[in-house]
Short mmCIF file of N, CA and C in Angstrom, two decimals:
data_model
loop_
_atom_site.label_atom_id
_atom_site.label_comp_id
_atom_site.label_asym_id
_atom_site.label_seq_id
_atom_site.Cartn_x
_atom_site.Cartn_y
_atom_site.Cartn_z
N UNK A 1 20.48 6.03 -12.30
CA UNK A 1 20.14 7.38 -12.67
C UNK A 1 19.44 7.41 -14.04
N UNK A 2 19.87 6.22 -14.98
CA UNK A 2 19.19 6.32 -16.44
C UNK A 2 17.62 6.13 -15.88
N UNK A 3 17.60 4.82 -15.52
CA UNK A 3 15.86 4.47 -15.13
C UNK A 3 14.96 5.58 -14.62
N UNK A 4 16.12 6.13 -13.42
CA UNK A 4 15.17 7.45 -12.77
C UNK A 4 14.55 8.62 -14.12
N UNK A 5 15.71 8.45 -14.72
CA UNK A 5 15.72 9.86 -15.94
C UNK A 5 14.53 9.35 -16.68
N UNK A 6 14.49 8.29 -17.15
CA UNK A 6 13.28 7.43 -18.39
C UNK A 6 12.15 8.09 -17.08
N UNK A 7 11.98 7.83 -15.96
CA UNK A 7 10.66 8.13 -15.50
C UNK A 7 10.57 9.49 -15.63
N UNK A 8 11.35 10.75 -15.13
CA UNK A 8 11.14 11.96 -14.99
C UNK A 8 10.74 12.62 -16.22
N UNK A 9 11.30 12.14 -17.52
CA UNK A 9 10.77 12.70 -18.66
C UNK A 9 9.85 11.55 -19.33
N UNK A 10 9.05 10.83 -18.49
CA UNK A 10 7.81 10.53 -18.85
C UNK A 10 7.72 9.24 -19.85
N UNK A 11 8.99 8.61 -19.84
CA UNK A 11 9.29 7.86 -21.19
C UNK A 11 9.01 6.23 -20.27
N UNK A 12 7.63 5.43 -19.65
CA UNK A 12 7.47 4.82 -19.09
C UNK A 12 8.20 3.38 -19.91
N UNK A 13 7.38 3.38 -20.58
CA UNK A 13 7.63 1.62 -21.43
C UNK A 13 9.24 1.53 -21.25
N UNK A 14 10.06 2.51 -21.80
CA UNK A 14 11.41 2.47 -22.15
C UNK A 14 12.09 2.09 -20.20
N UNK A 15 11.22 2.80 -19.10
CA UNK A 15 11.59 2.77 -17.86
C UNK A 15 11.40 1.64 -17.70
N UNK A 16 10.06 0.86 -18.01
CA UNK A 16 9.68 -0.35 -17.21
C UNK A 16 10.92 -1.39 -17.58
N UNK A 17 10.78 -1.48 -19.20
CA UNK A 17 12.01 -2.39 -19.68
C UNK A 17 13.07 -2.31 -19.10
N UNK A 18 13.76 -0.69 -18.83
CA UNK A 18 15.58 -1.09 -18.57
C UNK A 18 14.73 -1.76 -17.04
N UNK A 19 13.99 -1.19 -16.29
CA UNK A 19 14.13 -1.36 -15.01
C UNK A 19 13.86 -3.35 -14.69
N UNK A 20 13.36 -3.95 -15.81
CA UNK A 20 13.14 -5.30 -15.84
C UNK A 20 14.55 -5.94 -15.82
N UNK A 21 15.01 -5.03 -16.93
CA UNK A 21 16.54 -5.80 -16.84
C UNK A 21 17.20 -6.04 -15.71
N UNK A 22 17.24 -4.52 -15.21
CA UNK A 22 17.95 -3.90 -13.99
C UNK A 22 17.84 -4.73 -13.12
N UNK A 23 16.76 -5.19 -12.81
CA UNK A 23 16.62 -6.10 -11.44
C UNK A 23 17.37 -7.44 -12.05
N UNK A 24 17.00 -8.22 -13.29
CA UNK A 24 17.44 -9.11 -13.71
C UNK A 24 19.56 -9.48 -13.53
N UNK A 25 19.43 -8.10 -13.62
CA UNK A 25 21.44 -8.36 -13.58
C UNK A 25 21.51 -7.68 -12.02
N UNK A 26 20.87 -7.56 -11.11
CA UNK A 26 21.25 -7.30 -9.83
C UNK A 26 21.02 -8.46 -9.12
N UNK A 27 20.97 -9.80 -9.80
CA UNK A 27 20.49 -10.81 -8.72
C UNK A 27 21.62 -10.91 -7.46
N UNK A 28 22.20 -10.86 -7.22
CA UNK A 28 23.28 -10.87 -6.80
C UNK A 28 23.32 -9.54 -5.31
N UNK A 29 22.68 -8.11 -5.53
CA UNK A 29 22.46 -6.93 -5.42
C UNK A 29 21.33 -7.09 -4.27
N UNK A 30 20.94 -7.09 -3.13
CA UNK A 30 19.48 -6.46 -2.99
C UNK A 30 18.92 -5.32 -2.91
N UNK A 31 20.44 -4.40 -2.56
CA UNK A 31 19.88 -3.33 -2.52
C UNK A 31 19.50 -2.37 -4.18
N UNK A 32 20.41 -3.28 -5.25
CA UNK A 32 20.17 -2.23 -6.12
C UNK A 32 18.55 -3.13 -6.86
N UNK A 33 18.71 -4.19 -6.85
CA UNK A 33 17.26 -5.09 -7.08
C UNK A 33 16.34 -3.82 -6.45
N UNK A 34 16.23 -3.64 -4.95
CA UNK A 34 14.99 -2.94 -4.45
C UNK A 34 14.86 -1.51 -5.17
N UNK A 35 16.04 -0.79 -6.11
CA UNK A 35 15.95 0.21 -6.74
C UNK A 35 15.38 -0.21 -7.88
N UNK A 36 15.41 -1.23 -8.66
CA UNK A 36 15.15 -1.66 -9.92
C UNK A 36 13.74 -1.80 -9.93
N UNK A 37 13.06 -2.41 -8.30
CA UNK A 37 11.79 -2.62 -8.25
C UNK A 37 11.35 -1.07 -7.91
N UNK A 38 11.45 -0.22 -7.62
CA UNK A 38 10.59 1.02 -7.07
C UNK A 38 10.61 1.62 -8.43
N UNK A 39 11.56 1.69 -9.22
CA UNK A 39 10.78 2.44 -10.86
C UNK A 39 10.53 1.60 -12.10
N UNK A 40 10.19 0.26 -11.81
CA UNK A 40 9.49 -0.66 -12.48
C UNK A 40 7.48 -0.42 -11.81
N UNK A 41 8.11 -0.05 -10.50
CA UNK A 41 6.68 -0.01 -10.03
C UNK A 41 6.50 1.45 -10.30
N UNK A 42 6.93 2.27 -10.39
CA UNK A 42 6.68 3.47 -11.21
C UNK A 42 6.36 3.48 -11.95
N UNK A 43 6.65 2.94 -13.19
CA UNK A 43 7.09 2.81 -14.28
C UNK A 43 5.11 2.17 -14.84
N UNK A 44 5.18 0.81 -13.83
CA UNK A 44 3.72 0.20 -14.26
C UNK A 44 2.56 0.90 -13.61
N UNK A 45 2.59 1.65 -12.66
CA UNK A 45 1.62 2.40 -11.96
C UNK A 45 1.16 3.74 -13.53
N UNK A 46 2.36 4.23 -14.47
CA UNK A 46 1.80 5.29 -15.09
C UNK A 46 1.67 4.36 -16.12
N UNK A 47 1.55 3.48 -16.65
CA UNK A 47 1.13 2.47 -17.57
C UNK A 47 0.03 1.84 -17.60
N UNK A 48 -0.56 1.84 -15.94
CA UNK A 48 -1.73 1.99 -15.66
C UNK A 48 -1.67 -0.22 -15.54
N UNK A 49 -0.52 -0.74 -15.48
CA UNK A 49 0.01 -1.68 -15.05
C UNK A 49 -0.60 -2.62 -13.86
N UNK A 50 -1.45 -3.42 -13.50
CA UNK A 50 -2.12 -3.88 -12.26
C UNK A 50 -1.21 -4.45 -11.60
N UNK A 51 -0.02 -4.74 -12.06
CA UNK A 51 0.97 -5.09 -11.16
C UNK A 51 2.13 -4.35 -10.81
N UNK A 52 2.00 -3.11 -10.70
CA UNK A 52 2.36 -2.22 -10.00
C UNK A 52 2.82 -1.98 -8.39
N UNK A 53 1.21 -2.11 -7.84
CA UNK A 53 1.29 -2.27 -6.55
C UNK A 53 2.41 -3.37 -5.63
N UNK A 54 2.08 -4.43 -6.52
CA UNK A 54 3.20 -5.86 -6.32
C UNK A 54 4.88 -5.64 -6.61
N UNK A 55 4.88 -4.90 -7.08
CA UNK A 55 6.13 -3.96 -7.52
C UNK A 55 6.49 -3.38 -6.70
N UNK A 56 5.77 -2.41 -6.09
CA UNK A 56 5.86 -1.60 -5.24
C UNK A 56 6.62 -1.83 -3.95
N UNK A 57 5.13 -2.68 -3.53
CA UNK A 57 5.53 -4.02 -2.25
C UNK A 57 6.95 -4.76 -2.15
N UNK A 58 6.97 -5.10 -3.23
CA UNK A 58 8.53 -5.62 -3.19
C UNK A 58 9.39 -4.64 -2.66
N UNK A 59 9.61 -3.43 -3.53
CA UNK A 59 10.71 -2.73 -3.29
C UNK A 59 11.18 -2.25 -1.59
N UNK A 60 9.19 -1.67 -1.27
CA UNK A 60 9.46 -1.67 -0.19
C UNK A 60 10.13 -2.42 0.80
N UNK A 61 9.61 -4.10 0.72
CA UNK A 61 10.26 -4.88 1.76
C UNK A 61 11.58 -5.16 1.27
N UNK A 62 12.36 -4.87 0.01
CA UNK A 62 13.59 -4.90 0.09
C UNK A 62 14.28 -3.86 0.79
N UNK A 63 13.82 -2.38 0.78
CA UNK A 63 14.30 -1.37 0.70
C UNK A 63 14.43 -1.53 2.53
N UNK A 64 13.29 -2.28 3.28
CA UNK A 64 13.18 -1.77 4.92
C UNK A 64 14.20 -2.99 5.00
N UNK A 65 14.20 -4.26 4.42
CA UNK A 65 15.56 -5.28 5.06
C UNK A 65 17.02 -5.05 4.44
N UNK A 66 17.15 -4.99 3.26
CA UNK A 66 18.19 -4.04 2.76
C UNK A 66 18.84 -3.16 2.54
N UNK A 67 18.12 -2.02 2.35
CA UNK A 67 19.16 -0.50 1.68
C UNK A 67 18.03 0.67 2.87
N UNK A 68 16.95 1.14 2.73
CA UNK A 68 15.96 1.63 3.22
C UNK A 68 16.59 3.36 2.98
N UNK A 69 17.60 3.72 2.05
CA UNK A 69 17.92 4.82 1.50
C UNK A 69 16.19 5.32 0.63
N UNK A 70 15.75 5.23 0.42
CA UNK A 70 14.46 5.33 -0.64
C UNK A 70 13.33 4.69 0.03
N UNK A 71 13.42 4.53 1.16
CA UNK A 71 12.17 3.98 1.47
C UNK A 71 10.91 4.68 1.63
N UNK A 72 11.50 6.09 2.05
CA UNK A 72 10.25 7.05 1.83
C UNK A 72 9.70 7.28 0.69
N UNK A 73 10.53 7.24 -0.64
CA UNK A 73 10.41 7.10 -1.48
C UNK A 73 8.90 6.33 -2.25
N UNK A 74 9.43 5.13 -1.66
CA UNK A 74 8.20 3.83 -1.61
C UNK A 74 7.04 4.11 -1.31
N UNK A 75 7.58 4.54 -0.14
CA UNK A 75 5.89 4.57 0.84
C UNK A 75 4.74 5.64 -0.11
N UNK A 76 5.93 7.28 -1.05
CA UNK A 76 5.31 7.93 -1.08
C UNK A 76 4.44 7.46 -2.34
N UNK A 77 4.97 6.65 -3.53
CA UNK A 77 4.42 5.63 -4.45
C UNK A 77 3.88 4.87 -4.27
N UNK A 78 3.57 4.44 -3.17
CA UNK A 78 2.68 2.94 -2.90
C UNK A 78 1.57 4.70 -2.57
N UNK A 79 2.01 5.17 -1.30
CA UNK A 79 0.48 6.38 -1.74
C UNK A 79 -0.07 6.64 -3.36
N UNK A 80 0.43 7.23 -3.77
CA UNK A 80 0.06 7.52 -5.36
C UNK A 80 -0.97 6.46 -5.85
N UNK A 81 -0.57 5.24 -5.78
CA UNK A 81 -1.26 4.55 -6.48
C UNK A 81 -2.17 3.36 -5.61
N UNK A 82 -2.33 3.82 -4.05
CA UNK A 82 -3.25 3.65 -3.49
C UNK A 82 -4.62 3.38 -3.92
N UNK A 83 -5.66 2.13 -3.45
CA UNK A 83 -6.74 2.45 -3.80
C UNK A 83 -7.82 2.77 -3.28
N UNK A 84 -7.51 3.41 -2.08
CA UNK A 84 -8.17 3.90 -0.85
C UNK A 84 -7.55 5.17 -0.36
N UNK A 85 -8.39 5.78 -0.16
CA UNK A 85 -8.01 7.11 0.67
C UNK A 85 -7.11 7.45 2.18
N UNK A 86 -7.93 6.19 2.54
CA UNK A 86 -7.16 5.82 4.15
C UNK A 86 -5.75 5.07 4.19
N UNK A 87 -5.64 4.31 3.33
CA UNK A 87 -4.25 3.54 2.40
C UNK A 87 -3.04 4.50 2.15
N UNK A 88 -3.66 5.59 1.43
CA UNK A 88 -2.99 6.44 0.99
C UNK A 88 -2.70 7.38 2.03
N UNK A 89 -3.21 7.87 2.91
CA UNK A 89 -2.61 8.10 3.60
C UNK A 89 -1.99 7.79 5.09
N UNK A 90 -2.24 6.57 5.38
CA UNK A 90 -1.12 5.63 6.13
C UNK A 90 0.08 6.03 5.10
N UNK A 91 0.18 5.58 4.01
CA UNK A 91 1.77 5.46 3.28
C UNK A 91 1.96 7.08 3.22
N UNK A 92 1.40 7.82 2.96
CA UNK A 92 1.77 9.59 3.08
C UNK A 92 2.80 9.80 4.53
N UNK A 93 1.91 9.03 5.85
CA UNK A 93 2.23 9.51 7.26
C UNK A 93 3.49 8.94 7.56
N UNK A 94 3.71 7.76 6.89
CA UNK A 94 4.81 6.82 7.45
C UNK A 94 6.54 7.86 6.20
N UNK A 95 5.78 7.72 5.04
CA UNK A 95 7.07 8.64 4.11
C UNK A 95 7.15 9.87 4.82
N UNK A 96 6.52 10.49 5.18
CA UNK A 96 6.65 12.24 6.49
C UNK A 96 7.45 11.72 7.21
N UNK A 97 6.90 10.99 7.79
CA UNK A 97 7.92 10.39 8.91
C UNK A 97 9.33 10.43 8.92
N UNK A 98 9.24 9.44 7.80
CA UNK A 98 10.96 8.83 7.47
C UNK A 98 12.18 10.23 7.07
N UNK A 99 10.63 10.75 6.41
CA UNK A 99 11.46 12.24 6.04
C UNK A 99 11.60 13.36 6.70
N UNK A 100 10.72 12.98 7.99
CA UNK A 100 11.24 14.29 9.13
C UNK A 100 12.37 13.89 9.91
N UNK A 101 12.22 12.52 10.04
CA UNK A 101 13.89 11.89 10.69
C UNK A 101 15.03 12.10 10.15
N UNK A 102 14.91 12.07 8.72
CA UNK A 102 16.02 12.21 7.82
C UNK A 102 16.71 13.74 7.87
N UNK A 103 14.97 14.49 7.79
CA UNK A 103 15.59 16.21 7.58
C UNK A 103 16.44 16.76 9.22
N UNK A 104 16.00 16.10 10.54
CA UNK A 104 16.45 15.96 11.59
C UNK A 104 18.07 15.67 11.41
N UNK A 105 18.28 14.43 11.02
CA UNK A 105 19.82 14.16 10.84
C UNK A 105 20.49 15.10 9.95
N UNK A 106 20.43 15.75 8.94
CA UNK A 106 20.95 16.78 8.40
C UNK A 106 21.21 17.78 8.73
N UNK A 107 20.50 18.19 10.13
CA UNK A 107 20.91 19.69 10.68
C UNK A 107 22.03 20.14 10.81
N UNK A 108 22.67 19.73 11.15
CA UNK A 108 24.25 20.02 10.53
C UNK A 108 25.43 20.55 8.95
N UNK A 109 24.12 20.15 7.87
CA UNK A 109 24.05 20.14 6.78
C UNK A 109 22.51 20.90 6.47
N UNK A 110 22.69 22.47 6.94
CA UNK A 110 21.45 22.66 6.22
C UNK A 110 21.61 23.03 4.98
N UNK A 111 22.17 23.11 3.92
CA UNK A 111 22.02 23.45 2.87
C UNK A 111 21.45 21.80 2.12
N UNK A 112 21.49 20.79 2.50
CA UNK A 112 20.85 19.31 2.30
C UNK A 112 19.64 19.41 3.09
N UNK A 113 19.14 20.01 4.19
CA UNK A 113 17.83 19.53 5.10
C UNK A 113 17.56 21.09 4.25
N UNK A 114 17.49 21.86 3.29
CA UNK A 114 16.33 22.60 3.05
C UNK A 114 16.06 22.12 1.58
N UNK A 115 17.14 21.48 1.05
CA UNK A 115 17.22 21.07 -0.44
C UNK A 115 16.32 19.78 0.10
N UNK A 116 16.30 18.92 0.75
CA UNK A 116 15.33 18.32 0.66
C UNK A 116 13.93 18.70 1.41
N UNK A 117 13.57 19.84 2.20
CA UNK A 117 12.38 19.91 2.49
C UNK A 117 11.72 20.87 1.55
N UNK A 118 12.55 21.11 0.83
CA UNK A 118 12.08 22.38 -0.81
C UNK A 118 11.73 20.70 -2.09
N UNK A 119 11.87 19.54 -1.90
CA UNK A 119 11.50 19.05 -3.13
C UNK A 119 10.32 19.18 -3.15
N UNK A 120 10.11 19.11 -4.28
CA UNK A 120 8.84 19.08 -4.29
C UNK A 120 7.47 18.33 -3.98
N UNK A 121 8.34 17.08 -4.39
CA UNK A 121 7.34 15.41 -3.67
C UNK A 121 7.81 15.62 -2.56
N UNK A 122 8.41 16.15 -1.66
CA UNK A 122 8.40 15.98 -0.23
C UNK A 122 7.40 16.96 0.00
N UNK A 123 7.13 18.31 -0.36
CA UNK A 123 6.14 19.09 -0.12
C UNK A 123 4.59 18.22 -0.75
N UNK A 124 4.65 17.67 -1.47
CA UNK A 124 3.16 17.19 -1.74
C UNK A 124 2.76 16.07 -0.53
N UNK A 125 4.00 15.29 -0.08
CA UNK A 125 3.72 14.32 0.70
C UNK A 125 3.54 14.82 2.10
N UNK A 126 4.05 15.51 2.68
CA UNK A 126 3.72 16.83 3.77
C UNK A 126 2.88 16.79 3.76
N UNK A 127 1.57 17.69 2.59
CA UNK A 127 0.50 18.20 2.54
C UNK A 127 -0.64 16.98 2.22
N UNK A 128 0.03 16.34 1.68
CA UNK A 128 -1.03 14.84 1.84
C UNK A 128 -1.34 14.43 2.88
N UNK A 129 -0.28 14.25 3.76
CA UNK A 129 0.22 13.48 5.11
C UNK A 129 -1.01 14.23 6.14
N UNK A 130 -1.12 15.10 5.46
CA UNK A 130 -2.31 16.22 6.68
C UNK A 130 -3.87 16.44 6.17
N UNK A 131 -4.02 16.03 5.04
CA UNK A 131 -5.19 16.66 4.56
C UNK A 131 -5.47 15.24 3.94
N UNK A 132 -5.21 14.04 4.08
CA UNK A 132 -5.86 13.01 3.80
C UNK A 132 -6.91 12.38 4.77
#
């Protein structure tokens, strides 16, 4: 939650570092490693970082053999920092995806399936997902 926080208020360098650590003391971890890699690759994508993408990649293939809690997550960051239009939105269609399945399993819990179809990166990735 610290790493996430360093990204949301914009404080990258301070993100990339803990998140270097982070992976460093999760050897052990894959699933929290594949968290350590998705806001390191955050982290170098607004740093403007070329190894970002490689970051990215990782997390993802940890996140689909390991944890895959955040994988939409991934997909919707590997979009972001896409370097193609068509790239970007393959990874837009596949994070919709994951996240219309997800908002599906919650129906039971709608006060969770509207809290997450009200975020806001889920609404940008929606509207990406269609207009890319």
């Amino acid at each position: 939650a610290y790493i996430q926080g360093l990204a949301m208020l914009g404080e990258y360098r301070a993100c990339k570092e803990e998140a270097q650590q982070f992976i460093e003391a999760a050897t052990n971890n894959a699933m929290m490693r594949a968290r350590g890699r998705l806001w390191l690759g955050i982290a170098s994508h607004a740093l403007g970082d070329e190894n970002a993408i490689g970051h990215l990649r990782k997390a993802l293939q940890d996140e689909q053999t390991y944890a895959g809690k955040e994988l939409w997550r991934c997909y919707a960051f590997l979009a972001f920092s896409a370097q193609s239009q068509e790239k970007a939105r393959q990874y837009y269609e596949k994070a919709a995806s994951i996240i219309s399945t997800l908002s599906t399993s919650l129906v039971k819990r709608p006060d969770l399936q509207i809290s997450l179809l009200n975020n806001e990166m889920v609404q940008i990735i929606f509207a990406s997902s269609r207009t890319q």
